[in-house]
């Protein structure tokens, strides 16, 4: 007995020691040097997928590309309008909306000395359409005349992009498209140096050569990406959005666990915790702590999380069942388990999206009694069983379990399939899921990027998981309407149609919540880019 | 004695879970979370506090015992069967079969077990049945060796020779004469194996490749509590203590049994 007791005490003692050490590690730490010229330290848990504008299509790659490359036009700070960048002005559409001509500024160069001219912009579009590149954004440029031919035969000429002179480039479209300029402002349409690209081959993605305010000094996947100021870049337009880099260097350290990132910022070893949101577990505590409150940087993003039922599968073929879903879901409980790090909504367009309908107030329709009533009227007095699919990343499983309980309260048994992100994408895109959690993040700030992508019958099954088909004609008309005001109104009408059909239940817009050193200035949460590395700087 | 107490207690808790638990372990309480969404600490209503979704931690701990025990027992059965079969075949057949099986066992033993189990769990979608087989497949090595060693040591005894010479079927010899020598050892290692399987279940569920929520298991309770270590420590601490005490107790029990049953002492 004595021997066992001794053993027990040793084990417990060891445990206590381990816990003590672990707790101690969090709070200690040498502060970083106070110089305002030191490199800005960013930490993130996920690897940055790409720096090549033909390949990047995510929220981590785009801000890097936006700092390293130049596009013809870009967004103003509120993403409500375009401002010229490499072009001298934002062109007006000609020929019934099918022709755009850009005039380029003179004297722009890539960091390897190649000129930034019309052919450099044409070359990028060609790369994207070339099937060898396997670009995820090719779909944005298939409306250019000759694009589909070029995709079949990339050794030919891309007829719809004409290099009229080194400083003049013309784009001809098959059909008029009000989102064309959007596709010119995203990093995919950056100028790229042909010689450097051909020489580097696939290495271009880790050793990019651009003409933007910053350049990539080193990039080691899964480990670190270092951005430094590009001394050759000049802000020719004079607009604040196209500024020269305000800092000398930004170091992005990859693969740090979010809880550790928070601790590093608190210890002064890092300046910016780059995650979608602060882990809910710590958020509440930090929010109420006077020492750390000022470190929290938050804003609603143009993202949406929604519940969908497949309208072509029972029971969702029944409009009363779909209506009942609205009353089953307790949105406030969902917000509560996510520590309030989301903004509840009752529409599909997010608040910073042009066309957002301020007349549709966010409401929690939660009413289990009403839901049961509707289900009874629909012919399901005893409820039913449904299969629900969602990704198992971060806090999704929590939301799904809240939904599961909400459903069981009205007699619906939910078989929860909580799977990896890639499996979830595959399953959803197969169009066979009965119901699930839908999530969308904007490509660019235009309402078509939400309503057209998620509710056009052409997008079944890839992005239109609810299989809604009721607004195809209206969506086609809105895509080409030249009058901006009228166009926004058309999208609002379409949204009302979609909401009336109860094809989906919009639940929340995500928030980006970062934990940031208050001495880091010039770092707004940009509605398009989230991080505009080129505008960041440290103060005393 | 401590070990036996722990073992019996765990069995009782697991078997009588519905009677001992306070509430339904999957029920999310409205007042189980504070207004800002943070879990509630130990209180009159929630004896060990609540978890991130406002569920009663005590009830989840009790049902978690049931889950963990179920996995441990079934996984142990799997690993014991494999161990006995591999060990007996190797020991009684000898020669190439023996060498082949033992080298295979050596290779498996040199694998980092947790990584291998994690790899299996990624290939096959996680769930109770898969978890049981995975843990079973990584836990049989020592038993196989022990069984083989025992069989080798008794297989050339006179009474076994005698049985063989009168033509008794080798399989019958194996089961009726050789294996009974090993039962003592098997019981010891099964008991010790228990503690290992409880630990494996905790580790794999902690890595999100074991028991999936909302089913409670000690491992996934600790996983959930990991993020809340500084803000709601009870979520990880209580299941952690449960695992630690159970594993320690089972180890002590196993040691005690080994001392008691070892014919050499």
PDB file of N, CA, C and O in Angstrom, chain A residues 50-57 62 65 69-72 119-144 146-156 158 161 171 180 182-192 194 197-198 204-205 444:
ATOM      1  N   UNK A  50      -0.872  30.577 -52.034  1.00  0.00           N
ATOM      2  CA  UNK A  50      -0.190  31.001 -53.264  1.00  0.00           C
ATOM      3  C   UNK A  50       0.251  32.447 -53.211  1.00  0.00           C
ATOM      4  O   UNK A  50      -0.295  33.254 -52.475  1.00  0.00           O
ATOM      5  N   UNK A  51       1.232  32.797 -54.056  1.00  0.00           N
ATOM      6  CA  UNK A  51       1.495  34.214 -54.285  1.00  0.00           C
ATOM      7  C   UNK A  51       1.374  34.527 -55.774  1.00  0.00           C
ATOM      8  O   UNK A  51       1.536  35.666 -56.183  1.00  0.00           O
ATOM      9  N   UNK A  52       1.109  33.508 -56.570  1.00  0.00           N
ATOM     10  CA  UNK A  52       0.937  33.700 -58.015  1.00  0.00           C
ATOM     11  C   UNK A  52      -0.499  34.118 -58.272  1.00  0.00           C
ATOM     12  O   UNK A  52      -1.424  33.380 -57.941  1.00  0.00           O
ATOM     13  N   UNK A  53      -0.724  35.291 -58.874  1.00  0.00           N
ATOM     14  CA  UNK A  53      -2.095  35.773 -59.048  1.00  0.00           C
ATOM     15  C   UNK A  53      -2.966  34.856 -59.919  1.00  0.00           C
ATOM     16  O   UNK A  53      -4.189  34.910 -59.812  1.00  0.00           O
ATOM     17  N   UNK A  54      -2.346  34.013 -60.738  1.00  0.00           N
ATOM     18  CA  UNK A  54      -3.169  33.109 -61.548  1.00  0.00           C
ATOM     19  C   UNK A  54      -3.679  31.933 -60.727  1.00  0.00           C
ATOM     20  O   UNK A  54      -4.579  31.223 -61.141  1.00  0.00           O
ATOM     21  N   UNK A  55      -3.075  31.727 -59.567  1.00  0.00           N
ATOM     22  CA  UNK A  55      -3.421  30.561 -58.754  1.00  0.00           C
ATOM     23  C   UNK A  55      -4.131  30.909 -57.451  1.00  0.00           C
ATOM     24  O   UNK A  55      -4.890  30.115 -56.915  1.00  0.00           O
ATOM     25  N   UNK A  56      -3.867  32.081 -56.896  1.00  0.00           N
ATOM     26  CA  UNK A  56      -4.452  32.436 -55.611  1.00  0.00           C
ATOM     27  C   UNK A  56      -5.938  32.736 -55.719  1.00  0.00           C
ATOM     28  O   UNK A  56      -6.369  33.469 -56.602  1.00  0.00           O
ATOM     29  N   UNK A  57      -6.736  32.154 -54.825  1.00  0.00           N
ATOM     30  CA  UNK A  57      -8.183  32.423 -54.832  1.00  0.00           C
ATOM     31  C   UNK A  57      -8.696  32.227 -53.410  1.00  0.00           C
ATOM     32  O   UNK A  57      -9.616  31.465 -53.164  1.00  0.00           O
ATOM     33  N   UNK A  62      -4.727  36.449 -51.507  1.00  0.00           N
ATOM     34  CA  UNK A  62      -5.045  37.715 -52.167  1.00  0.00           C
ATOM     35  C   UNK A  62      -4.382  38.944 -51.558  1.00  0.00           C
ATOM     36  O   UNK A  62      -3.853  39.790 -52.304  1.00  0.00           O
ATOM     37  N   UNK A  65      -0.850  39.054 -52.798  1.00  0.00           N
ATOM     38  CA  UNK A  65      -0.795  39.401 -54.213  1.00  0.00           C
ATOM     39  C   UNK A  65      -1.126  40.877 -54.434  1.00  0.00           C
ATOM     40  O   UNK A  65      -0.548  41.542 -55.295  1.00  0.00           O
ATOM     41  N   UNK A  69       1.657  42.756 -56.587  1.00  0.00           N
ATOM     42  CA  UNK A  69       1.352  42.982 -58.005  1.00  0.00           C
ATOM     43  C   UNK A  69       0.480  44.209 -58.204  1.00  0.00           C
ATOM     44  O   UNK A  69      -0.091  44.742 -57.255  1.00  0.00           O
ATOM     45  N   UNK A  70       0.366  44.635 -59.470  1.00  0.00           N
ATOM     46  CA  UNK A  70      -0.465  45.806 -59.793  1.00  0.00           C
ATOM     47  C   UNK A  70      -1.546  45.402 -60.768  1.00  0.00           C
ATOM     48  O   UNK A  70      -1.296  44.626 -61.701  1.00  0.00           O
ATOM     49  N   UNK A  71      -2.746  45.938 -60.572  1.00  0.00           N
ATOM     50  CA  UNK A  71      -3.835  45.713 -61.528  1.00  0.00           C
ATOM     51  C   UNK A  71      -4.151  47.033 -62.236  1.00  0.00           C
ATOM     52  O   UNK A  71      -3.685  48.088 -61.841  1.00  0.00           O
ATOM     53  N   UNK A  72      -4.947  46.976 -63.284  1.00  0.00           N
ATOM     54  CA  UNK A  72      -5.277  48.193 -64.027  1.00  0.00           C
ATOM     55  C   UNK A  72      -6.068  49.158 -63.158  1.00  0.00           C
ATOM     56  O   UNK A  72      -5.831  50.358 -63.131  1.00  0.00           O
ATOM     57  N   UNK A 119       1.041  44.277 -72.907  1.00  0.00           N
ATOM     58  CA  UNK A 119       1.218  42.838 -73.144  1.00  0.00           C
ATOM     59  C   UNK A 119       1.394  42.075 -71.840  1.00  0.00           C
ATOM     60  O   UNK A 119       1.043  40.900 -71.761  1.00  0.00           O
ATOM     61  N   UNK A 120       1.905  42.744 -70.795  1.00  0.00           N
ATOM     62  CA  UNK A 120       2.050  42.064 -69.501  1.00  0.00           C
ATOM     63  C   UNK A 120       0.680  41.748 -68.921  1.00  0.00           C
ATOM     64  O   UNK A 120       0.494  40.740 -68.245  1.00  0.00           O
ATOM     65  N   UNK A 121      -0.304  42.609 -69.161  1.00  0.00           N
ATOM     66  CA  UNK A 121      -1.663  42.348 -68.676  1.00  0.00           C
ATOM     67  C   UNK A 121      -2.331  41.267 -69.512  1.00  0.00           C
ATOM     68  O   UNK A 121      -3.050  40.415 -69.001  1.00  0.00           O
ATOM     69  N   UNK A 122      -2.085  41.324 -70.829  1.00  0.00           N
ATOM     70  CA  UNK A 122      -2.685  40.298 -71.682  1.00  0.00           C
ATOM     71  C   UNK A 122      -2.112  38.929 -71.329  1.00  0.00           C
ATOM     72  O   UNK A 122      -2.839  37.928 -71.279  1.00  0.00           O
ATOM     73  N   UNK A 123      -0.802  38.910 -71.059  1.00  0.00           N
ATOM     74  CA  UNK A 123      -0.131  37.637 -70.747  1.00  0.00           C
ATOM     75  C   UNK A 123      -0.771  36.944 -69.544  1.00  0.00           C
ATOM     76  O   UNK A 123      -0.941  35.722 -69.515  1.00  0.00           O
ATOM     77  N   UNK A 124      -1.146  37.716 -68.541  1.00  0.00           N
ATOM     78  CA  UNK A 124      -1.746  37.118 -67.338  1.00  0.00           C
ATOM     79  C   UNK A 124      -3.091  36.456 -67.665  1.00  0.00           C
ATOM     80  O   UNK A 124      -3.377  35.355 -67.223  1.00  0.00           O
ATOM     81  N   UNK A 125      -3.904  37.144 -68.487  1.00  0.00           N
ATOM     82  CA  UNK A 125      -5.207  36.555 -68.835  1.00  0.00           C
ATOM     83  C   UNK A 125      -4.994  35.273 -69.624  1.00  0.00           C
ATOM     84  O   UNK A 125      -5.693  34.266 -69.449  1.00  0.00           O
ATOM     85  N   UNK A 126      -3.991  35.292 -70.501  1.00  0.00           N
ATOM     86  CA  UNK A 126      -3.683  34.083 -71.276  1.00  0.00           C
ATOM     87  C   UNK A 126      -3.280  32.939 -70.351  1.00  0.00           C
ATOM     88  O   UNK A 126      -3.736  31.807 -70.494  1.00  0.00           O
ATOM     89  N   UNK A 127      -2.450  33.252 -69.386  1.00  0.00           N
ATOM     90  CA  UNK A 127      -2.008  32.210 -68.435  1.00  0.00           C
ATOM     91  C   UNK A 127      -3.197  31.594 -67.713  1.00  0.00           C
ATOM     92  O   UNK A 127      -3.277  30.398 -67.499  1.00  0.00           O
ATOM     93  N   UNK A 128      -4.110  32.471 -67.301  1.00  0.00           N
ATOM     94  CA  UNK A 128      -5.261  31.994 -66.533  1.00  0.00           C
ATOM     95  C   UNK A 128      -6.120  31.072 -67.379  1.00  0.00           C
ATOM     96  O   UNK A 128      -6.619  30.049 -66.921  1.00  0.00           O
ATOM     97  N   UNK A 129      -6.288  31.440 -68.681  1.00  0.00           N
ATOM     98  CA  UNK A 129      -7.150  30.625 -69.525  1.00  0.00           C
ATOM     99  C   UNK A 129      -6.445  29.371 -70.012  1.00  0.00           C
ATOM    100  O   UNK A 129      -7.090  28.416 -70.426  1.00  0.00           O
ATOM    101  N   UNK A 130      -5.123  29.337 -69.941  1.00  0.00           N
ATOM    102  CA  UNK A 130      -4.388  28.161 -70.381  1.00  0.00           C
ATOM    103  C   UNK A 130      -4.643  27.007 -69.420  1.00  0.00           C
ATOM    104  O   UNK A 130      -4.355  27.105 -68.248  1.00  0.00           O
ATOM    105  N   UNK A 131      -5.204  25.903 -69.940  1.00  0.00           N
ATOM    106  CA  UNK A 131      -5.569  24.792 -69.046  1.00  0.00           C
ATOM    107  C   UNK A 131      -4.374  24.246 -68.261  1.00  0.00           C
ATOM    108  O   UNK A 131      -4.552  23.724 -67.164  1.00  0.00           O
ATOM    109  N   UNK A 132      -3.162  24.410 -68.782  1.00  0.00           N
ATOM    110  CA  UNK A 132      -1.975  23.907 -68.054  1.00  0.00           C
ATOM    111  C   UNK A 132      -1.820  24.591 -66.703  1.00  0.00           C
ATOM    112  O   UNK A 132      -1.283  24.010 -65.765  1.00  0.00           O
ATOM    113  N   UNK A 133      -2.239  25.835 -66.606  1.00  0.00           N
ATOM    114  CA  UNK A 133      -2.070  26.576 -65.358  1.00  0.00           C
ATOM    115  C   UNK A 133      -2.990  26.055 -64.270  1.00  0.00           C
ATOM    116  O   UNK A 133      -2.712  26.200 -63.089  1.00  0.00           O
ATOM    117  N   UNK A 134      -4.106  25.459 -64.673  1.00  0.00           N
ATOM    118  CA  UNK A 134      -5.125  24.975 -63.735  1.00  0.00           C
ATOM    119  C   UNK A 134      -5.574  26.118 -62.814  1.00  0.00           C
ATOM    120  O   UNK A 134      -5.650  25.979 -61.598  1.00  0.00           O
ATOM    121  N   UNK A 135      -5.854  27.259 -63.392  1.00  0.00           N
ATOM    122  CA  UNK A 135      -6.245  28.408 -62.589  1.00  0.00           C
ATOM    123  C   UNK A 135      -7.679  28.269 -62.084  1.00  0.00           C
ATOM    124  O   UNK A 135      -8.582  27.936 -62.841  1.00  0.00           O
ATOM    125  N   UNK A 136      -7.900  28.527 -60.787  1.00  0.00           N
ATOM    126  CA  UNK A 136      -9.257  28.425 -60.247  1.00  0.00           C
ATOM    127  C   UNK A 136     -10.149  29.598 -60.649  1.00  0.00           C
ATOM    128  O   UNK A 136     -11.344  29.586 -60.394  1.00  0.00           O
ATOM    129  N   UNK A 137      -9.553  30.631 -61.253  1.00  0.00           N
ATOM    130  CA  UNK A 137     -10.347  31.819 -61.571  1.00  0.00           C
ATOM    131  C   UNK A 137     -10.631  31.958 -63.060  1.00  0.00           C
ATOM    132  O   UNK A 137     -11.121  32.982 -63.510  1.00  0.00           O
ATOM    133  N   UNK A 138     -10.349  30.907 -63.822  1.00  0.00           N
ATOM    134  CA  UNK A 138     -10.562  30.998 -65.272  1.00  0.00           C
ATOM    135  C   UNK A 138     -12.001  31.367 -65.603  1.00  0.00           C
ATOM    136  O   UNK A 138     -12.265  32.087 -66.566  1.00  0.00           O
ATOM    137  N   UNK A 139     -12.929  30.872 -64.796  1.00  0.00           N
ATOM    138  CA  UNK A 139     -14.348  31.127 -65.049  1.00  0.00           C
ATOM    139  C   UNK A 139     -14.718  32.591 -65.106  1.00  0.00           C
ATOM    140  O   UNK A 139     -15.700  32.974 -65.728  1.00  0.00           O
ATOM    141  N   UNK A 140     -13.917  33.436 -64.457  1.00  0.00           N
ATOM    142  CA  UNK A 140     -14.241  34.870 -64.467  1.00  0.00           C
ATOM    143  C   UNK A 140     -13.969  35.494 -65.833  1.00  0.00           C
ATOM    144  O   UNK A 140     -14.454  36.569 -66.136  1.00  0.00           O
ATOM    145  N   UNK A 141     -13.130  34.840 -66.646  1.00  0.00           N
ATOM    146  CA  UNK A 141     -12.675  35.484 -67.881  1.00  0.00           C
ATOM    147  C   UNK A 141     -13.167  34.790 -69.148  1.00  0.00           C
ATOM    148  O   UNK A 141     -12.719  35.100 -70.244  1.00  0.00           O
ATOM    149  N   UNK A 142     -14.107  33.869 -69.005  1.00  0.00           N
ATOM    150  CA  UNK A 142     -14.569  33.146 -70.193  1.00  0.00           C
ATOM    151  C   UNK A 142     -15.541  33.945 -71.034  1.00  0.00           C
ATOM    152  O   UNK A 142     -15.893  33.542 -72.140  1.00  0.00           O
ATOM    153  N   UNK A 143     -15.982  35.111 -70.526  1.00  0.00           N
ATOM    154  CA  UNK A 143     -16.882  35.959 -71.309  1.00  0.00           C
ATOM    155  C   UNK A 143     -16.089  36.847 -72.291  1.00  0.00           C
ATOM    156  O   UNK A 143     -16.661  37.599 -73.063  1.00  0.00           O
ATOM    157  N   UNK A 144     -14.763  36.751 -72.262  1.00  0.00           N
ATOM    158  CA  UNK A 144     -13.956  37.528 -73.203  1.00  0.00           C
ATOM    159  C   UNK A 144     -14.023  36.830 -74.557  1.00  0.00           C
ATOM    160  O   UNK A 144     -13.958  35.596 -74.629  1.00  0.00           O
ATOM    161  N   UNK A 146     -13.234  34.943 -77.698  1.00  0.00           N
ATOM    162  CA  UNK A 146     -12.131  34.048 -78.022  1.00  0.00           C
ATOM    163  C   UNK A 146     -11.565  33.284 -76.853  1.00  0.00           C
ATOM    164  O   UNK A 146     -10.657  32.467 -77.003  1.00  0.00           O
ATOM    165  N   UNK A 147     -12.121  33.526 -75.656  1.00  0.00           N
ATOM    166  CA  UNK A 147     -11.561  32.872 -74.465  1.00  0.00           C
ATOM    167  C   UNK A 147     -11.745  31.370 -74.527  1.00  0.00           C
ATOM    168  O   UNK A 147     -10.822  30.592 -74.256  1.00  0.00           O
ATOM    169  N   UNK A 148     -12.959  30.919 -74.851  1.00  0.00           N
ATOM    170  CA  UNK A 148     -13.203  29.478 -74.857  1.00  0.00           C
ATOM    171  C   UNK A 148     -12.378  28.800 -75.947  1.00  0.00           C
ATOM    172  O   UNK A 148     -11.889  27.681 -75.761  1.00  0.00           O
ATOM    173  N   UNK A 149     -12.187  29.495 -77.097  1.00  0.00           N
ATOM    174  CA  UNK A 149     -11.309  28.921 -78.121  1.00  0.00           C
ATOM    175  C   UNK A 149      -9.889  28.808 -77.590  1.00  0.00           C
ATOM    176  O   UNK A 149      -9.193  27.809 -77.804  1.00  0.00           O
ATOM    177  N   UNK A 150      -9.459  29.864 -76.907  1.00  0.00           N
ATOM    178  CA  UNK A 150      -8.086  29.869 -76.385  1.00  0.00           C
ATOM    179  C   UNK A 150      -7.875  28.747 -75.387  1.00  0.00           C
ATOM    180  O   UNK A 150      -6.809  28.140 -75.334  1.00  0.00           O
ATOM    181  N   UNK A 151      -8.923  28.463 -74.605  1.00  0.00           N
ATOM    182  CA  UNK A 151      -8.783  27.392 -73.627  1.00  0.00           C
ATOM    183  C   UNK A 151      -8.552  26.053 -74.318  1.00  0.00           C
ATOM    184  O   UNK A 151      -7.850  25.194 -73.808  1.00  0.00           O
ATOM    185  N   UNK A 152      -9.161  25.898 -75.516  1.00  0.00           N
ATOM    186  CA  UNK A 152      -8.962  24.644 -76.255  1.00  0.00           C
ATOM    187  C   UNK A 152      -7.625  24.636 -76.972  1.00  0.00           C
ATOM    188  O   UNK A 152      -7.000  23.604 -77.136  1.00  0.00           O
ATOM    189  N   UNK A 153      -7.186  25.811 -77.410  1.00  0.00           N
ATOM    190  CA  UNK A 153      -5.949  25.895 -78.183  1.00  0.00           C
ATOM    191  C   UNK A 153      -5.109  27.076 -77.705  1.00  0.00           C
ATOM    192  O   UNK A 153      -5.136  28.151 -78.287  1.00  0.00           O
ATOM    193  N   UNK A 154      -4.344  26.886 -76.614  1.00  0.00           N
ATOM    194  CA  UNK A 154      -3.613  28.010 -76.025  1.00  0.00           C
ATOM    195  C   UNK A 154      -2.445  28.524 -76.864  1.00  0.00           C
ATOM    196  O   UNK A 154      -1.843  29.527 -76.523  1.00  0.00           O
ATOM    197  N   UNK A 155      -2.126  27.854 -77.942  1.00  0.00           N
ATOM    198  CA  UNK A 155      -1.012  28.389 -78.741  1.00  0.00           C
ATOM    199  C   UNK A 155      -1.511  29.445 -79.721  1.00  0.00           C
ATOM    200  O   UNK A 155      -0.728  30.139 -80.361  1.00  0.00           O
ATOM    201  N   UNK A 156      -2.849  29.570 -79.842  1.00  0.00           N
ATOM    202  CA  UNK A 156      -3.406  30.590 -80.726  1.00  0.00           C
ATOM    203  C   UNK A 156      -3.368  31.951 -80.067  1.00  0.00           C
ATOM    204  O   UNK A 156      -2.668  32.156 -79.063  1.00  0.00           O
ATOM    205  N   UNK A 158      -5.395  35.119 -78.168  1.00  0.00           N
ATOM    206  CA  UNK A 158      -6.605  35.444 -77.407  1.00  0.00           C
ATOM    207  C   UNK A 158      -7.205  36.692 -78.037  1.00  0.00           C
ATOM    208  O   UNK A 158      -6.823  37.825 -77.743  1.00  0.00           O
ATOM    209  N   UNK A 161      -8.613  40.134 -76.293  1.00  0.00           N
ATOM    210  CA  UNK A 161      -7.737  41.073 -75.583  1.00  0.00           C
ATOM    211  C   UNK A 161      -6.750  41.612 -76.611  1.00  0.00           C
ATOM    212  O   UNK A 161      -5.909  40.882 -77.105  1.00  0.00           O
ATOM    213  N   UNK A 171     -10.436  45.217 -74.223  1.00  0.00           N
ATOM    214  CA  UNK A 171     -11.098  43.955 -73.898  1.00  0.00           C
ATOM    215  C   UNK A 171     -12.456  43.930 -74.587  1.00  0.00           C
ATOM    216  O   UNK A 171     -13.256  44.863 -74.434  1.00  0.00           O
ATOM    217  N   UNK A 180     -17.647  42.883 -65.172  1.00  0.00           N
ATOM    218  CA  UNK A 180     -16.349  42.783 -65.830  1.00  0.00           C
ATOM    219  C   UNK A 180     -15.265  43.585 -65.109  1.00  0.00           C
ATOM    220  O   UNK A 180     -14.147  43.115 -64.897  1.00  0.00           O
ATOM    221  N   UNK A 182     -15.089  44.321 -62.081  1.00  0.00           N
ATOM    222  CA  UNK A 182     -14.710  43.631 -60.849  1.00  0.00           C
ATOM    223  C   UNK A 182     -13.586  42.646 -61.144  1.00  0.00           C
ATOM    224  O   UNK A 182     -12.612  42.537 -60.396  1.00  0.00           O
ATOM    225  N   UNK A 183     -13.744  41.920 -62.259  1.00  0.00           N
ATOM    226  CA  UNK A 183     -12.733  40.904 -62.568  1.00  0.00           C
ATOM    227  C   UNK A 183     -11.411  41.533 -62.971  1.00  0.00           C
ATOM    228  O   UNK A 183     -10.396  40.856 -63.030  1.00  0.00           O
ATOM    229  N   UNK A 184     -11.426  42.845 -63.260  1.00  0.00           N
ATOM    230  CA  UNK A 184     -10.182  43.544 -63.582  1.00  0.00           C
ATOM    231  C   UNK A 184      -9.510  44.097 -62.332  1.00  0.00           C
ATOM    232  O   UNK A 184      -8.344  44.488 -62.368  1.00  0.00           O
ATOM    233  N   UNK A 185     -10.263  44.163 -61.233  1.00  0.00           N
ATOM    234  CA  UNK A 185      -9.710  44.738 -60.008  1.00  0.00           C
ATOM    235  C   UNK A 185      -9.178  43.684 -59.051  1.00  0.00           C
ATOM    236  O   UNK A 185      -8.450  44.005 -58.118  1.00  0.00           O
ATOM    237  N   UNK A 186      -9.556  42.416 -59.267  1.00  0.00           N
ATOM    238  CA  UNK A 186      -9.045  41.374 -58.376  1.00  0.00           C
ATOM    239  C   UNK A 186      -7.624  40.989 -58.807  1.00  0.00           C
ATOM    240  O   UNK A 186      -7.259  41.204 -59.965  1.00  0.00           O
ATOM    241  N   UNK A 187      -6.832  40.422 -57.906  1.00  0.00           N
ATOM    242  CA  UNK A 187      -5.419  40.181 -58.215  1.00  0.00           C
ATOM    243  C   UNK A 187      -5.202  39.295 -59.452  1.00  0.00           C
ATOM    244  O   UNK A 187      -4.150  39.371 -60.083  1.00  0.00           O
ATOM    245  N   UNK A 188      -6.201  38.485 -59.797  1.00  0.00           N
ATOM    246  CA  UNK A 188      -6.040  37.618 -60.962  1.00  0.00           C
ATOM    247  C   UNK A 188      -5.665  38.398 -62.211  1.00  0.00           C
ATOM    248  O   UNK A 188      -4.987  37.892 -63.087  1.00  0.00           O
ATOM    249  N   UNK A 189      -6.126  39.646 -62.311  1.00  0.00           N
ATOM    250  CA  UNK A 189      -5.883  40.429 -63.524  1.00  0.00           C
ATOM    251  C   UNK A 189      -4.620  41.276 -63.421  1.00  0.00           C
ATOM    252  O   UNK A 189      -4.453  42.236 -64.161  1.00  0.00           O
ATOM    253  N   UNK A 190      -3.706  40.923 -62.526  1.00  0.00           N
ATOM    254  CA  UNK A 190      -2.454  41.691 -62.383  1.00  0.00           C
ATOM    255  C   UNK A 190      -1.560  41.525 -63.602  1.00  0.00           C
ATOM    256  O   UNK A 190      -1.629  40.515 -64.298  1.00  0.00           O
ATOM    257  N   UNK A 191      -0.685  42.485 -63.793  1.00  0.00           N
ATOM    258  CA  UNK A 191       0.342  42.347 -64.826  1.00  0.00           C
ATOM    259  C   UNK A 191       1.415  41.406 -64.287  1.00  0.00           C
ATOM    260  O   UNK A 191       1.784  41.485 -63.116  1.00  0.00           O
ATOM    261  N   UNK A 192       1.884  40.478 -65.142  1.00  0.00           N
ATOM    262  CA  UNK A 192       2.974  39.592 -64.720  1.00  0.00           C
ATOM    263  C   UNK A 192       4.077  39.610 -65.772  1.00  0.00           C
ATOM    264  O   UNK A 192       3.816  39.750 -66.964  1.00  0.00           O
ATOM    265  N   UNK A 194       6.490  38.243 -68.278  1.00  0.00           N
ATOM    266  CA  UNK A 194       6.527  36.987 -69.032  1.00  0.00           C
ATOM    267  C   UNK A 194       7.867  36.269 -68.901  1.00  0.00           C
ATOM    268  O   UNK A 194       7.913  35.065 -68.662  1.00  0.00           O
ATOM    269  N   UNK A 197       8.290  34.703 -65.461  1.00  0.00           N
ATOM    270  CA  UNK A 197       7.373  33.581 -65.259  1.00  0.00           C
ATOM    271  C   UNK A 197       7.876  32.349 -65.990  1.00  0.00           C
ATOM    272  O   UNK A 197       7.917  31.246 -65.438  1.00  0.00           O
ATOM    273  N   UNK A 198       8.274  32.539 -67.255  1.00  0.00           N
ATOM    274  CA  UNK A 198       8.722  31.382 -68.038  1.00  0.00           C
ATOM    275  C   UNK A 198      10.002  30.808 -67.454  1.00  0.00           C
ATOM    276  O   UNK A 198      10.205  29.600 -67.440  1.00  0.00           O
ATOM    277  N   UNK A 204       7.593  30.263 -59.563  1.00  0.00           N
ATOM    278  CA  UNK A 204       7.086  31.627 -59.541  1.00  0.00           C
ATOM    279  C   UNK A 204       6.107  31.806 -58.381  1.00  0.00           C
ATOM    280  O   UNK A 204       5.953  32.898 -57.845  1.00  0.00           O
ATOM    281  N   UNK A 205       5.458  30.728 -57.994  1.00  0.00           N
ATOM    282  CA  UNK A 205       4.458  30.800 -56.920  1.00  0.00           C
ATOM    283  C   UNK A 205       5.093  31.034 -55.566  1.00  0.00           C
ATOM    284  O   UNK A 205       4.420  31.465 -54.635  1.00  0.00           O
ATOM    285  N   UNK A 444     -15.897  39.329 -55.000  1.00  0.00           N
ATOM    286  CA  UNK A 444     -15.764  40.781 -55.147  1.00  0.00           C
ATOM    287  C   UNK A 444     -17.085  41.418 -54.739  1.00  0.00           C
ATOM    288  O   UNK A 444     -18.122  40.773 -54.694  1.00  0.00           O
TER     289      UNK A 444
END
